[in-house]
JSON list of C-alpha atoms and ligand atoms in Angstrom, two decimals:
[
{"chain": "A", "resi": 1, "resn": "MET", "atom": "CA", "xyz": [5.51, -2.54, -6.62]},
{"chain": "A", "resi": 2, "resn": "ILE", "atom": "CA", "xyz": [5.50, -1.91, -2.69]},
{"chain": "A", "resi": 3, "resn": "GLY", "atom": "CA", "xyz": [6.55, -4.42, -0.03]},
{"chain": "A", "resi": 4, "resn": "ASN", "atom": "CA", "xyz": [4.80, -4.18, 3.28]},
{"chain": "A", "resi": 5, "resn": "TRP", "atom": "CA", "xyz": [7.06, -5.93, 5.73]},
{"chain": "A", "resi": 6, "resn": "LYS", "atom": "CA", "xyz": [4.57, -5.37, 8.74]},
{"chain": "A", "resi": 7, "resn": "MET", "atom": "CA", "xyz": [6.22, -6.12, 12.07]},
{"chain": "A", "resi": 8, "resn": "HIS", "atom": "CA", "xyz": [8.87, -8.50, 10.44]},
{"chain": "A", "resi": 9, "resn": "THR", "atom": "CA", "xyz": [12.59, -7.88, 10.56]},
{"chain": "A", "resi": 10, "resn": "THR", "atom": "CA", "xyz": [14.85, -6.36, 13.25]},
{"chain": "A", "resi": 11, "resn": "PRO", "atom": "CA", "xyz": [17.36, -3.54, 12.18]},
{"chain": "A", "resi": 12, "resn": "SER", "atom": "CA", "xyz": [19.95, -6.19, 11.21]},
{"chain": "A", "resi": 13, "resn": "GLU", "atom": "CA", "xyz": [17.59, -8.29, 9.29]},
{"chain": "A", "resi": 14, "resn": "ALA", "atom": "CA", "xyz": [16.05, -5.49, 7.67]},
{"chain": "A", "resi": 15, "resn": "ARG", "atom": "CA", "xyz": [19.41, -4.41, 6.41]},
{"chain": "A", "resi": 16, "resn": "GLU", "atom": "CA", "xyz": [20.30, -7.71, 4.85]},
{"chain": "A", "resi": 17, "resn": "LEU", "atom": "CA", "xyz": [17.07, -7.99, 3.29]},
{"chain": "A", "resi": 18, "resn": "ALA", "atom": "CA", "xyz": [17.36, -4.63, 1.70]},
{"chain": "A", "resi": 19, "resn": "ARG", "atom": "CA", "xyz": [20.85, -5.48, 0.64]},
{"chain": "A", "resi": 20, "resn": "GLU", "atom": "CA", "xyz": [19.84, -8.67, -0.99]},
{"chain": "A", "resi": 21, "resn": "LEU", "atom": "CA", "xyz": [16.82, -6.68, -2.94]},
{"chain": "A", "resi": 22, "resn": "ARG", "atom": "CA", "xyz": [19.27, -3.97, -4.07]},
{"chain": "A", "resi": 23, "resn": "GLU", "atom": "CA", "xyz": [21.28, -6.81, -5.73]},
{"chain": "A", "resi": 24, "resn": "ARG", "atom": "CA", "xyz": [18.39, -8.41, -7.38]},
{"chain": "A", "resi": 25, "resn": "LEU", "atom": "CA", "xyz": [16.47, -5.39, -8.18]},
{"chain": "A", "resi": 26, "resn": "ASP", "atom": "CA", "xyz": [19.52, -3.27, -9.48]},
{"chain": "A", "resi": 27, "resn": "GLY", "atom": "CA", "xyz": [18.84, -1.40, -12.69]},
{"chain": "A", "resi": 28, "resn": "ILE", "atom": "CA", "xyz": [15.21, -2.27, -13.02]},
{"chain": "A", "resi": 29, "resn": "ARG", "atom": "CA", "xyz": [13.54, 1.00, -14.41]},
{"chain": "A", "resi": 30, "resn": "GLU", "atom": "CA", "xyz": [10.14, -0.43, -15.44]},
{"chain": "A", "resi": 31, "resn": "ALA", "atom": "CA", "xyz": [8.63, -0.37, -12.01]},
{"chain": "A", "resi": 32, "resn": "ASP", "atom": "CA", "xyz": [8.73, 2.11, -9.22]},
{"chain": "A", "resi": 33, "resn": "ILE", "atom": "CA", "xyz": [9.78, -0.43, -6.15]},
{"chain": "A", "resi": 34, "resn": "ALA", "atom": "CA", "xyz": [9.75, 0.37, -2.53]},
{"chain": "A", "resi": 35, "resn": "VAL", "atom": "CA", "xyz": [9.71, -1.29, 0.75]},
{"chain": "A", "resi": 36, "resn": "CYS", "atom": "CA", "xyz": [7.92, -0.38, 4.10]},
{"chain": "A", "resi": 37, "resn": "PRO", "atom": "CA", "xyz": [9.75, -1.99, 6.81]},
{"chain": "A", "resi": 38, "resn": "PRO", "atom": "CA", "xyz": [8.79, -1.50, 10.72]},
{"chain": "A", "resi": 39, "resn": "ALA", "atom": "CA", "xyz": [9.55, 1.92, 11.94]},
{"chain": "A", "resi": 40, "resn": "THR", "atom": "CA", "xyz": [12.39, 0.66, 13.95]},
{"chain": "A", "resi": 41, "resn": "SER", "atom": "CA", "xyz": [14.04, -0.75, 10.78]},
{"chain": "A", "resi": 42, "resn": "ILE", "atom": "CA", "xyz": [13.79, 2.15, 8.58]},
{"chain": "A", "resi": 43, "resn": "ALA", "atom": "CA", "xyz": [17.22, 3.86, 9.36]},
{"chain": "A", "resi": 44, "resn": "ALA", "atom": "CA", "xyz": [19.01, 0.30, 8.62]},
{"chain": "A", "resi": 45, "resn": "VAL", "atom": "CA", "xyz": [16.98, 0.32, 5.23]},
{"chain": "A", "resi": 46, "resn": "ALA", "atom": "CA", "xyz": [17.64, 3.76, 4.25]},
{"chain": "A", "resi": 47, "resn": "GLU", "atom": "CA", "xyz": [21.45, 2.97, 4.95]},
{"chain": "A", "resi": 48, "resn": "ALA", "atom": "CA", "xyz": [21.23, -0.16, 2.58]},
{"chain": "A", "resi": 49, "resn": "LEU", "atom": "CA", "xyz": [19.08, 1.41, -0.11]},
{"chain": "A", "resi": 50, "resn": "THR", "atom": "CA", "xyz": [20.52, 5.05, -0.41]},
{"chain": "A", "resi": 51, "resn": "GLY", "atom": "CA", "xyz": [21.44, 5.61, -4.07]},
{"chain": "A", "resi": 52, "resn": "SER", "atom": "CA", "xyz": [19.59, 2.55, -5.39]},
{"chain": "A", "resi": 53, "resn": "ASN", "atom": "CA", "xyz": [16.35, 2.28, -7.56]},
{"chain": "A", "resi": 54, "resn": "ILE", "atom": "CA", "xyz": [14.36, 0.94, -4.23]},
{"chain": "A", "resi": 55, "resn": "ALA", "atom": "CA", "xyz": [12.54, 3.59, -2.24]},
{"chain": "A", "resi": 56, "resn": "TRP", "atom": "CA", "xyz": [11.21, 3.29, 1.27]},
{"chain": "A", "resi": 57, "resn": "GLY", "atom": "CA", "xyz": [8.36, 4.16, 3.41]},
{"chain": "A", "resi": 58, "resn": "ALA", "atom": "CA", "xyz": [6.65, 3.54, 6.53]},
{"chain": "A", "resi": 59, "resn": "GLN", "atom": "CA", "xyz": [3.50, 1.76, 7.63]},
{"chain": "A", "resi": 60, "resn": "ASN", "atom": "CA", "xyz": [1.86, 4.59, 9.39]},
{"chain": "A", "resi": 61, "resn": "ALA", "atom": "CA", "xyz": [2.23, 8.12, 10.69]},
{"chain": "A", "resi": 62, "resn": "HIS", "atom": "CA", "xyz": [0.54, 10.32, 13.15]},
{"chain": "A", "resi": 63, "resn": "TRP", "atom": "CA", "xyz": [-1.55, 13.50, 12.37]},
{"chain": "A", "resi": 64, "resn": "ALA", "atom": "CA", "xyz": [-0.02, 15.79, 14.62]},
{"chain": "A", "resi": 65, "resn": "GLN", "atom": "CA", "xyz": [3.58, 17.33, 13.77]},
{"chain": "A", "resi": 66, "resn": "THR", "atom": "CA", "xyz": [4.82, 16.66, 17.33]},
{"chain": "A", "resi": 67, "resn": "GLY", "atom": "CA", "xyz": [3.51, 16.28, 20.87]},
{"chain": "A", "resi": 68, "resn": "ALA", "atom": "CA", "xyz": [2.44, 13.95, 23.59]},
{"chain": "A", "resi": 69, "resn": "PHE", "atom": "CA", "xyz": [1.60, 10.88, 21.62]},
{"chain": "A", "resi": 70, "resn": "THR", "atom": "CA", "xyz": [3.37, 7.81, 23.09]},
{"chain": "A", "resi": 71, "resn": "GLY", "atom": "CA", "xyz": [4.02, 5.21, 20.84]},
{"chain": "A", "resi": 72, "resn": "GLU", "atom": "CA", "xyz": [3.42, 7.28, 17.59]},
{"chain": "A", "resi": 73, "resn": "ILE", "atom": "CA", "xyz": [5.55, 8.41, 14.60]},
{"chain": "A", "resi": 74, "resn": "SER", "atom": "CA", "xyz": [5.82, 11.78, 13.06]},
{"chain": "A", "resi": 75, "resn": "THR", "atom": "CA", "xyz": [6.07, 12.58, 9.47]},
{"chain": "A", "resi": 76, "resn": "SER", "atom": "CA", "xyz": [9.02, 14.97, 10.03]},
{"chain": "A", "resi": 77, "resn": "ALA", "atom": "CA", "xyz": [10.91, 11.80, 11.55]},
{"chain": "A", "resi": 78, "resn": "LEU", "atom": "CA", "xyz": [10.02, 9.68, 8.55]},
{"chain": "A", "resi": 79, "resn": "LYS", "atom": "CA", "xyz": [11.14, 12.45, 6.24]},
{"chain": "A", "resi": 80, "resn": "GLU", "atom": "CA", "xyz": [14.33, 12.63, 8.11]},
{"chain": "A", "resi": 81, "resn": "LEU", "atom": "CA", "xyz": [14.79, 9.04, 7.48]},
{"chain": "A", "resi": 82, "resn": "GLY", "atom": "CA", "xyz": [14.38, 9.58, 3.78]},
{"chain": "A", "resi": 83, "resn": "CYS", "atom": "CA", "xyz": [11.04, 7.83, 3.51]},
{"chain": "A", "resi": 84, "resn": "THR", "atom": "CA", "xyz": [9.04, 8.56, 0.09]},
{"chain": "A", "resi": 85, "resn": "TYR", "atom": "CA", "xyz": [5.81, 6.59, 1.14]},
{"chain": "A", "resi": 86, "resn": "VAL", "atom": "CA", "xyz": [3.57, 6.14, 4.02]},
{"chain": "A", "resi": 87, "resn": "ILE", "atom": "CA", "xyz": [0.82, 3.47, 4.17]},
{"chain": "A", "resi": 88, "resn": "VAL", "atom": "CA", "xyz": [-2.28, 5.00, 5.62]},
{"chain": "A", "resi": 89, "resn": "GLY", "atom": "CA", "xyz": [-5.51, 2.92, 6.79]},
{"chain": "A", "resi": 90, "resn": "HIS", "atom": "CA", "xyz": [-4.10, -0.60, 6.53]},
{"chain": "A", "resi": 91, "resn": "SER", "atom": "CA", "xyz": [-6.73, -3.31, 7.64]},
{"chain": "A", "resi": 92, "resn": "GLU", "atom": "CA", "xyz": [-4.31, -4.29, 10.25]},
{"chain": "A", "resi": 93, "resn": "ARG", "atom": "CA", "xyz": [-4.62, -0.80, 11.90]},
{"chain": "A", "resi": 94, "resn": "ARG", "atom": "CA", "xyz": [-8.17, -0.47, 11.18]},
{"chain": "A", "resi": 95, "resn": "HIS", "atom": "CA", "xyz": [-9.21, -4.10, 12.66]},
{"chain": "A", "resi": 96, "resn": "VAL", "atom": "CA", "xyz": [-6.50, -4.86, 14.89]},
{"chain": "A", "resi": 97, "resn": "PHE", "atom": "CA", "xyz": [-6.06, -1.50, 16.63]},
{"chain": "A", "resi": 98, "resn": "GLY", "atom": "CA", "xyz": [-9.46, 0.02, 16.22]},
{"chain": "A", "resi": 99, "resn": "GLU", "atom": "CA", "xyz": [-8.38, 2.93, 14.11]},
{"chain": "A", "resi": 100, "resn": "SER", "atom": "CA", "xyz": [-11.34, 4.81, 13.03]},
{"chain": "A", "resi": 101, "resn": "ASP", "atom": "CA", "xyz": [-12.24, 6.36, 9.45]},
{"chain": "A", "resi": 102, "resn": "GLU", "atom": "CA", "xyz": [-11.69, 9.64, 11.12]},
{"chain": "A", "resi": 103, "resn": "MET", "atom": "CA", "xyz": [-8.24, 8.91, 12.29]},
{"chain": "A", "resi": 104, "resn": "VAL", "atom": "CA", "xyz": [-7.49, 7.55, 8.85]},
{"chain": "A", "resi": 105, "resn": "ALA", "atom": "CA", "xyz": [-8.62, 10.93, 7.54]},
{"chain": "A", "resi": 106, "resn": "LYS", "atom": "CA", "xyz": [-6.53, 12.91, 9.93]},
{"chain": "A", "resi": 107, "resn": "ARG", "atom": "CA", "xyz": [-3.45, 10.64, 9.30]},
{"chain": "A", "resi": 108, "resn": "LEU", "atom": "CA", "xyz": [-3.97, 10.92, 5.39]},
{"chain": "A", "resi": 109, "resn": "ALA", "atom": "CA", "xyz": [-4.18, 14.74, 5.51]},
{"chain": "A", "resi": 110, "resn": "ARG", "atom": "CA", "xyz": [-0.93, 15.17, 7.60]},
{"chain": "A", "resi": 111, "resn": "VAL", "atom": "CA", "xyz": [0.85, 12.84, 5.20]},
{"chain": "A", "resi": 112, "resn": "ILE", "atom": "CA", "xyz": [-0.04, 14.76, 2.18]},
{"chain": "A", "resi": 113, "resn": "ALA", "atom": "CA", "xyz": [0.61, 18.06, 3.89]},
{"chain": "A", "resi": 114, "resn": "SER", "atom": "CA", "xyz": [4.13, 16.98, 4.91]},
{"chain": "A", "resi": 115, "resn": "GLY", "atom": "CA", "xyz": [4.89, 16.06, 1.09]},
{"chain": "A", "resi": 116, "resn": "LEU", "atom": "CA", "xyz": [5.13, 12.33, 1.69]},
{"chain": "A", "resi": 117, "resn": "VAL", "atom": "CA", "xyz": [3.22, 10.03, -0.67]},
{"chain": "A", "resi": 118, "resn": "PRO", "atom": "CA", "xyz": [0.50, 8.31, 0.93]},
{"chain": "A", "resi": 119, "resn": "ILE", "atom": "CA", "xyz": [-0.89, 4.71, -0.02]},
{"chain": "A", "resi": 120, "resn": "LEU", "atom": "CA", "xyz": [-4.55, 4.92, 1.21]},
{"chain": "A", "resi": 121, "resn": "CYS", "atom": "CA", "xyz": [-5.76, 1.43, 1.77]},
{"chain": "A", "resi": 122, "resn": "VAL", "atom": "CA", "xyz": [-9.37, 0.30, 1.60]},
{"chain": "A", "resi": 123, "resn": "GLY", "atom": "CA", "xyz": [-11.15, -2.96, 1.60]},
{"chain": "A", "resi": 124, "resn": "GLU", "atom": "CA", "xyz": [-13.94, -5.14, 2.74]},
{"chain": "A", "resi": 125, "resn": "THR", "atom": "CA", "xyz": [-14.20, -7.83, 5.23]},
{"chain": "A", "resi": 126, "resn": "GLU", "atom": "CA", "xyz": [-15.23, -11.41, 4.43]},
{"chain": "A", "resi": 127, "resn": "GLN", "atom": "CA", "xyz": [-18.61, -10.73, 6.12]},
{"chain": "A", "resi": 128, "resn": "GLU", "atom": "CA", "xyz": [-19.17, -7.30, 4.33]},
{"chain": "A", "resi": 129, "resn": "ARG", "atom": "CA", "xyz": [-18.66, -9.13, 0.93]},
{"chain": "A", "resi": 130, "resn": "GLN", "atom": "CA", "xyz": [-20.96, -11.98, 1.63]},
{"chain": "A", "resi": 131, "resn": "GLN", "atom": "CA", "xyz": [-23.58, -9.55, 2.56]},
{"chain": "A", "resi": 132, "resn": "GLY", "atom": "CA", "xyz": [-23.01, -7.78, -0.54]},
{"chain": "A", "resi": 133, "resn": "GLN", "atom": "CA", "xyz": [-21.74, -4.42, 1.09]},
{"chain": "A", "resi": 134, "resn": "THR", "atom": "CA", "xyz": [-18.49, -4.10, -0.70]},
{"chain": "A", "resi": 135, "resn": "ASP", "atom": "CA", "xyz": [-19.46, -1.02, -2.69]},
{"chain": "A", "resi": 136, "resn": "GLU", "atom": "CA", "xyz": [-21.14, 0.65, 0.28]},
{"chain": "A", "resi": 137, "resn": "VAL", "atom": "CA", "xyz": [-17.84, 0.03, 2.60]},
{"chain": "A", "resi": 138, "resn": "LEU", "atom": "CA", "xyz": [-15.47, 1.19, 0.07]},
{"chain": "A", "resi": 139, "resn": "ARG", "atom": "CA", "xyz": [-17.60, 4.37, -0.63]},
{"chain": "A", "resi": 140, "resn": "ARG", "atom": "CA", "xyz": [-17.73, 5.09, 3.08]},
{"chain": "A", "resi": 141, "resn": "GLN", "atom": "CA", "xyz": [-14.02, 4.42, 3.55]},
{"chain": "A", "resi": 142, "resn": "LEU", "atom": "CA", "xyz": [-13.05, 6.51, 0.60]},
{"chain": "A", "resi": 143, "resn": "GLU", "atom": "CA", "xyz": [-15.46, 9.33, 1.41]},
{"chain": "A", "resi": 144, "resn": "LEU", "atom": "CA", "xyz": [-14.47, 9.54, 5.08]},
{"chain": "A", "resi": 145, "resn": "ALA", "atom": "CA", "xyz": [-10.76, 9.20, 4.63]},
{"chain": "A", "resi": 146, "resn": "CYS", "atom": "CA", "xyz": [-10.72, 12.05, 2.07]},
{"chain": "A", "resi": 147, "resn": "ALA", "atom": "CA", "xyz": [-12.92, 14.17, 4.34]},
{"chain": "A", "resi": 148, "resn": "ASP", "atom": "CA", "xyz": [-9.98, 16.61, 5.26]},
{"chain": "A", "resi": 149, "resn": "ILE", "atom": "CA", "xyz": [-8.07, 16.99, 1.80]},
{"chain": "A", "resi": 150, "resn": "GLU", "atom": "CA", "xyz": [-8.03, 18.98, -1.06]},
{"chain": "A", "resi": 151, "resn": "GLU", "atom": "CA", "xyz": [-5.61, 16.99, -3.08]},
{"chain": "A", "resi": 152, "resn": "PRO", "atom": "CA", "xyz": [-6.42, 13.38, -3.67]},
{"chain": "A", "resi": 153, "resn": "PRO", "atom": "CA", "xyz": [-3.99, 10.52, -2.33]},
{"chain": "A", "resi": 154, "resn": "ALA", "atom": "CA", "xyz": [-1.47, 9.82, -5.31]},
{"chain": "A", "resi": 155, "resn": "ILE", "atom": "CA", "xyz": [-1.90, 6.08, -4.55]},
{"chain": "A", "resi": 156, "resn": "ALA", "atom": "CA", "xyz": [-4.76, 4.13, -3.08]},
{"chain": "A", "resi": 157, "resn": "ALA", "atom": "CA", "xyz": [-4.76, 0.29, -2.47]},
{"chain": "A", "resi": 158, "resn": "TYR", "atom": "CA", "xyz": [-7.45, -2.10, -2.70]},
{"chain": "A", "resi": 159, "resn": "GLU", "atom": "CA", "xyz": [-6.91, -4.75, 0.07]},
{"chain": "A", "resi": 160, "resn": "PRO", "atom": "CA", "xyz": [-9.75, -7.08, 0.59]},
{"chain": "A", "resi": 161, "resn": "VAL", "atom": "CA", "xyz": [-9.50, -7.96, 4.06]},
{"chain": "A", "resi": 162, "resn": "TRP", "atom": "CA", "xyz": [-10.25, -11.76, 3.40]},
{"chain": "A", "resi": 163, "resn": "ALA", "atom": "CA", "xyz": [-7.45, -11.82, 0.96]},
{"chain": "A", "resi": 164, "resn": "ILE", "atom": "CA", "xyz": [-4.67, -10.55, 3.38]},
{"chain": "A", "resi": 165, "resn": "GLY", "atom": "CA", "xyz": [-2.37, -13.44, 4.52]},
{"chain": "A", "resi": 166, "resn": "THR", "atom": "CA", "xyz": [-4.72, -16.03, 3.57]},
{"chain": "A", "resi": 167, "resn": "GLY", "atom": "CA", "xyz": [-3.47, -17.29, 0.19]},
{"chain": "A", "resi": 168, "resn": "ARG", "atom": "CA", "xyz": [-6.76, -16.24, -1.52]},
{"chain": "A", "resi": 169, "resn": "ARG", "atom": "CA", "xyz": [-6.10, -13.51, -3.82]},
{"chain": "A", "resi": 170, "resn": "ALA", "atom": "CA", "xyz": [-9.04, -11.84, -5.26]},
{"chain": "A", "resi": 171, "resn": "GLU", "atom": "CA", "xyz": [-10.30, -12.89, -8.85]},
{"chain": "A", "resi": 172, "resn": "ILE", "atom": "CA", "xyz": [-9.23, -10.49, -11.48]},
{"chain": "A", "resi": 173, "resn": "GLY", "atom": "CA", "xyz": [-12.78, -9.63, -12.57]},
{"chain": "A", "resi": 174, "resn": "ASP", "atom": "CA", "xyz": [-13.52, -8.46, -8.87]},
{"chain": "A", "resi": 175, "resn": "VAL", "atom": "CA", "xyz": [-10.24, -6.52, -8.83]},
{"chain": "A", "resi": 176, "resn": "GLU", "atom": "CA", "xyz": [-11.04, -4.73, -12.03]},
{"chain": "A", "resi": 177, "resn": "THR", "atom": "CA", "xyz": [-14.51, -3.88, -10.83]},
{"chain": "A", "resi": 178, "resn": "VAL", "atom": "CA", "xyz": [-13.14, -2.45, -7.71]},
{"chain": "A", "resi": 179, "resn": "HIS", "atom": "CA", "xyz": [-10.32, -0.58, -9.02]},
{"chain": "A", "resi": 180, "resn": "ARG", "atom": "CA", "xyz": [-12.85, 1.04, -11.39]},
{"chain": "A", "resi": 181, "resn": "PHE", "atom": "CA", "xyz": [-15.15, 1.86, -8.59]},
{"chain": "A", "resi": 182, "resn": "ILE", "atom": "CA", "xyz": [-12.40, 3.45, -6.51]},
{"chain": "A", "resi": 183, "resn": "ARG", "atom": "CA", "xyz": [-11.29, 5.52, -9.56]},
{"chain": "A", "resi": 184, "resn": "GLU", "atom": "CA", "xyz": [-14.87, 6.75, -10.15]},
{"chain": "A", "resi": 185, "resn": "ARG", "atom": "CA", "xyz": [-15.40, 7.81, -6.40]},
{"chain": "A", "resi": 186, "resn": "LEU", "atom": "CA", "xyz": [-12.15, 9.57, -6.45]},
{"chain": "A", "resi": 187, "resn": "ALA", "atom": "CA", "xyz": [-12.86, 11.26, -9.60]},
{"chain": "A", "resi": 188, "resn": "ALA", "atom": "CA", "xyz": [-16.39, 12.28, -8.24]},
{"chain": "A", "resi": 189, "resn": "ARG", "atom": "CA", "xyz": [-14.76, 13.86, -5.13]},
{"chain": "A", "resi": 190, "resn": "PHE", "atom": "CA", "xyz": [-11.63, 15.43, -6.81]},
{"chain": "A", "resi": 191, "resn": "GLY", "atom": "CA", "xyz": [-12.50, 15.80, -10.55]},
{"chain": "A", "resi": 192, "resn": "SER", "atom": "CA", "xyz": [-9.57, 16.02, -13.03]},
{"chain": "A", "resi": 193, "resn": "LYS", "atom": "CA", "xyz": [-6.83, 16.12, -10.06]},
{"chain": "A", "resi": 194, "resn": "ALA", "atom": "CA", "xyz": [-7.85, 12.29, -9.54]},
{"chain": "A", "resi": 195, "resn": "GLU", "atom": "CA", "xyz": [-6.67, 11.38, -12.93]},
{"chain": "A", "resi": 196, "resn": "GLY", "atom": "CA", "xyz": [-3.25, 10.10, -12.30]},
{"chain": "A", "resi": 197, "resn": "ILE", "atom": "CA", "xyz": [-4.01, 8.11, -9.36]},
{"chain": "A", "resi": 198, "resn": "ARG", "atom": "CA", "xyz": [-2.43, 4.88, -9.15]},
{"chain": "A", "resi": 199, "resn": "ILE", "atom": "CA", "xyz": [-4.52, 1.87, -7.76]},
{"chain": "A", "resi": 200, "resn": "LEU", "atom": "CA", "xyz": [-2.53, -1.19, -6.15]},
{"chain": "A", "resi": 201, "resn": "TYR", "atom": "CA", "xyz": [-3.85, -4.37, -5.15]},
{"chain": "A", "resi": 202, "resn": "GLY", "atom": "CA", "xyz": [-3.07, -6.14, -2.11]},
{"chain": "A", "resi": 203, "resn": "GLY", "atom": "CA", "xyz": [-3.87, -9.39, -0.59]},
{"chain": "A", "resi": 204, "resn": "SER", "atom": "CA", "xyz": [-1.95, -12.71, -1.25]},
{"chain": "A", "resi": 205, "resn": "LEU", "atom": "CA", "xyz": [-0.09, -11.48, -4.32]},
{"chain": "A", "resi": 206, "resn": "LYS", "atom": "CA", "xyz": [2.90, -13.94, -5.20]},
{"chain": "A", "resi": 207, "resn": "PRO", "atom": "CA", "xyz": [5.06, -14.47, -8.15]},
{"chain": "A", "resi": 208, "resn": "ALA", "atom": "CA", "xyz": [2.61, -17.19, -9.20]},
{"chain": "A", "resi": 209, "resn": "ASN", "atom": "CA", "xyz": [-0.52, -15.21, -9.29]},
{"chain": "A", "resi": 210, "resn": "VAL", "atom": "CA", "xyz": [0.63, -11.66, -10.55]},
{"chain": "A", "resi": 211, "resn": "ALA", "atom": "CA", "xyz": [0.58, -12.36, -14.08]},
{"chain": "A", "resi": 212, "resn": "ASP", "atom": "CA", "xyz": [-3.18, -12.15, -15.03]},
{"chain": "A", "resi": 213, "resn": "LEU", "atom": "CA", "xyz": [-3.35, -8.85, -12.78]},
{"chain": "A", "resi": 214, "resn": "ALA", "atom": "CA", "xyz": [-0.31, -7.41, -14.30]},
{"chain": "A", "resi": 215, "resn": "SER", "atom": "CA", "xyz": [-1.96, -7.60, -17.86]},
{"chain": "A", "resi": 216, "resn": "SER", "atom": "CA", "xyz": [-5.01, -5.60, -16.80]},
{"chain": "A", "resi": 217, "resn": "GLU", "atom": "CA", "xyz": [-5.12, -1.75, -17.39]},
{"chain": "A", "resi": 218, "resn": "GLU", "atom": "CA", "xyz": [-6.94, -1.56, -13.88]},
{"chain": "A", "resi": 219, "resn": "PHE", "atom": "CA", "xyz": [-3.70, -2.73, -12.01]},
{"chain": "A", "resi": 220, "resn": "ASP", "atom": "CA", "xyz": [-1.07, -0.19, -11.28]},
{"chain": "A", "resi": 221, "resn": "GLY", "atom": "CA", "xyz": [0.87, -2.14, -8.92]},
{"chain": "A", "resi": 222, "resn": "GLY", "atom": "CA", "xyz": [0.87, -4.36, -6.08]},
{"chain": "A", "resi": 223, "resn": "LEU", "atom": "CA", "xyz": [1.15, -3.88, -2.11]},
{"chain": "A", "resi": 224, "resn": "VAL", "atom": "CA", "xyz": [2.81, -7.13, -1.00]},
{"chain": "A", "resi": 225, "resn": "GLY", "atom": "CA", "xyz": [2.95, -8.69, 2.27]},
{"chain": "A", "resi": 226, "resn": "GLY", "atom": "CA", "xyz": [4.36, -12.17, 2.90]},
{"chain": "A", "resi": 227, "resn": "ALA", "atom": "CA", "xyz": [5.91, -12.57, -0.69]},
{"chain": "A", "resi": 228, "resn": "SER", "atom": "CA", "xyz": [8.09, -9.27, -0.06]},
{"chain": "A", "resi": 229, "resn": "LEU", "atom": "CA", "xyz": [9.64, -10.80, 2.98]},
{"chain": "A", "resi": 230, "resn": "SER", "atom": "CA", "xyz": [12.17, -12.87, 0.90]},
{"chain": "A", "resi": 231, "resn": "ALA", "atom": "CA", "xyz": [14.15, -10.97, -1.66]},
{"chain": "A", "resi": 232, "resn": "ALA", "atom": "CA", "xyz": [13.96, -13.83, -4.14]},
{"chain": "A", "resi": 233, "resn": "SER", "atom": "CA", "xyz": [10.08, -13.83, -4.31]},
{"chain": "A", "resi": 234, "resn": "PHE", "atom": "CA", "xyz": [9.69, -10.06, -4.25]},
{"chain": "A", "resi": 235, "resn": "ALA", "atom": "CA", "xyz": [12.21, -9.77, -7.09]},
{"chain": "A", "resi": 236, "resn": "GLU", "atom": "CA", "xyz": [10.51, -12.65, -8.99]},
{"chain": "A", "resi": 237, "resn": "LEU", "atom": "CA", "xyz": [7.06, -11.09, -8.55]},
{"chain": "A", "resi": 238, "resn": "ILE", "atom": "CA", "xyz": [8.21, -7.73, -9.99]},
{"chain": "A", "resi": 239, "resn": "ALA", "atom": "CA", "xyz": [10.08, -9.45, -12.87]},
{"chain": "A", "resi": 240, "resn": "ARG", "atom": "CA", "xyz": [7.02, -11.43, -13.63]},
{"chain": "A", "resi": 241, "resn": "ALA", "atom": "CA", "xyz": [4.61, -8.48, -13.50]},
{"chain": "A", "resi": 242, "resn": "ILE", "atom": "CA", "xyz": [7.01, -6.35, -15.79]},
{"chain": "A", "resi": 243, "resn": "GLU", "atom": "CA", "xyz": [7.19, -9.21, -18.19]},
{"chain": "A", "resi": 244, "resn": "ARG", "atom": "CA", "xyz": [3.58, -9.63, -18.48]},
{"chain": "A", "resi": 245, "resn": "ARG", "atom": "CA", "xyz": [3.11, -5.95, -18.86]},
{"chain": "A", "resi": 246, "resn": "ASN", "atom": "CA", "xyz": [5.58, -5.74, -21.69]},
{"chain": "A", "resi": 247, "resn": "HIS", "atom": "CA", "xyz": [3.86, -8.37, -23.72]},
{"chain": "B", "resi": 1, "resn": "PGA", "atom": "P1", "xyz": [-0.27, -10.27, 1.91]},
{"chain": "B", "resi": 1, "resn": "PGA", "atom": "O1", "xyz": [-0.44, -8.91, 2.72]},
{"chain": "B", "resi": 1, "resn": "PGA", "atom": "O2", "xyz": [0.63, -10.10, 0.95]},
{"chain": "B", "resi": 1, "resn": "PGA", "atom": "O3", "xyz": [0.65, -11.10, 2.94]},
{"chain": "B", "resi": 1, "resn": "PGA", "atom": "O4", "xyz": [-1.50, -11.00, 1.78]},
{"chain": "B", "resi": 1, "resn": "PGA", "atom": "C1", "xyz": [-0.81, -7.60, 2.08]},
{"chain": "B", "resi": 1, "resn": "PGA", "atom": "C2", "xyz": [-0.91, -6.65, 2.94]},
{"chain": "B", "resi": 1, "resn": "PGA", "atom": "O5", "xyz": [-1.54, -6.76, 4.07]},
{"chain": "B", "resi": 1, "resn": "PGA", "atom": "O6", "xyz": [-0.43, -5.43, 2.51]}
]
């Protein structure tokens, strides 16, 4: 279960939120838990979470090791800050900032080479869905994102763009179908190396709507935006998912 804090929290707010999460989630071993604060808050979060069962990560990383790339963030800096994960190809990067599949591929290759764990995001827009292009879009995003790598990304996230921040979580049947499709595409590309890949769902995931997904074999976890910004709701979401999984 990974919280994507997007551009929310200043360093002091992030420290507070991380401390509260640590209190609420202390001792949970049934789920791998992480938060991805804005880059400017990673150091504060690292300080608050060191020695806990909660890992942390970044929301993006550049493909070069260092250099003249104003505004970008290097994987070596993220490693020094103790990050485990890096989100790659989030739809807000693709659609708001115009990141191409080629950029996503280069970022993904660097993250893997650096030893950080990528969370490769893919997902169709509302229009693409209505036009019946979901499979085609996902196939393209996966194929192009993986163009420069020999090892598959350890984690992929299916995030339908129309479900992000809208309150409209995708239906379980659609999530299962797409997760299966992603697994098949990655298996076709990477063979047996793709076997352990974990596939997360993201898009308006909340404590109140996690249970049916959590009971599905196709759901390996969630990438959670809005509901991860309150320690109470993120903790409740994780607790409900674990409870459902165990029954
Ligand atoms: P949301 O965002 O949970 O607020 O819909 C998910 C995401 O963008 O990762």
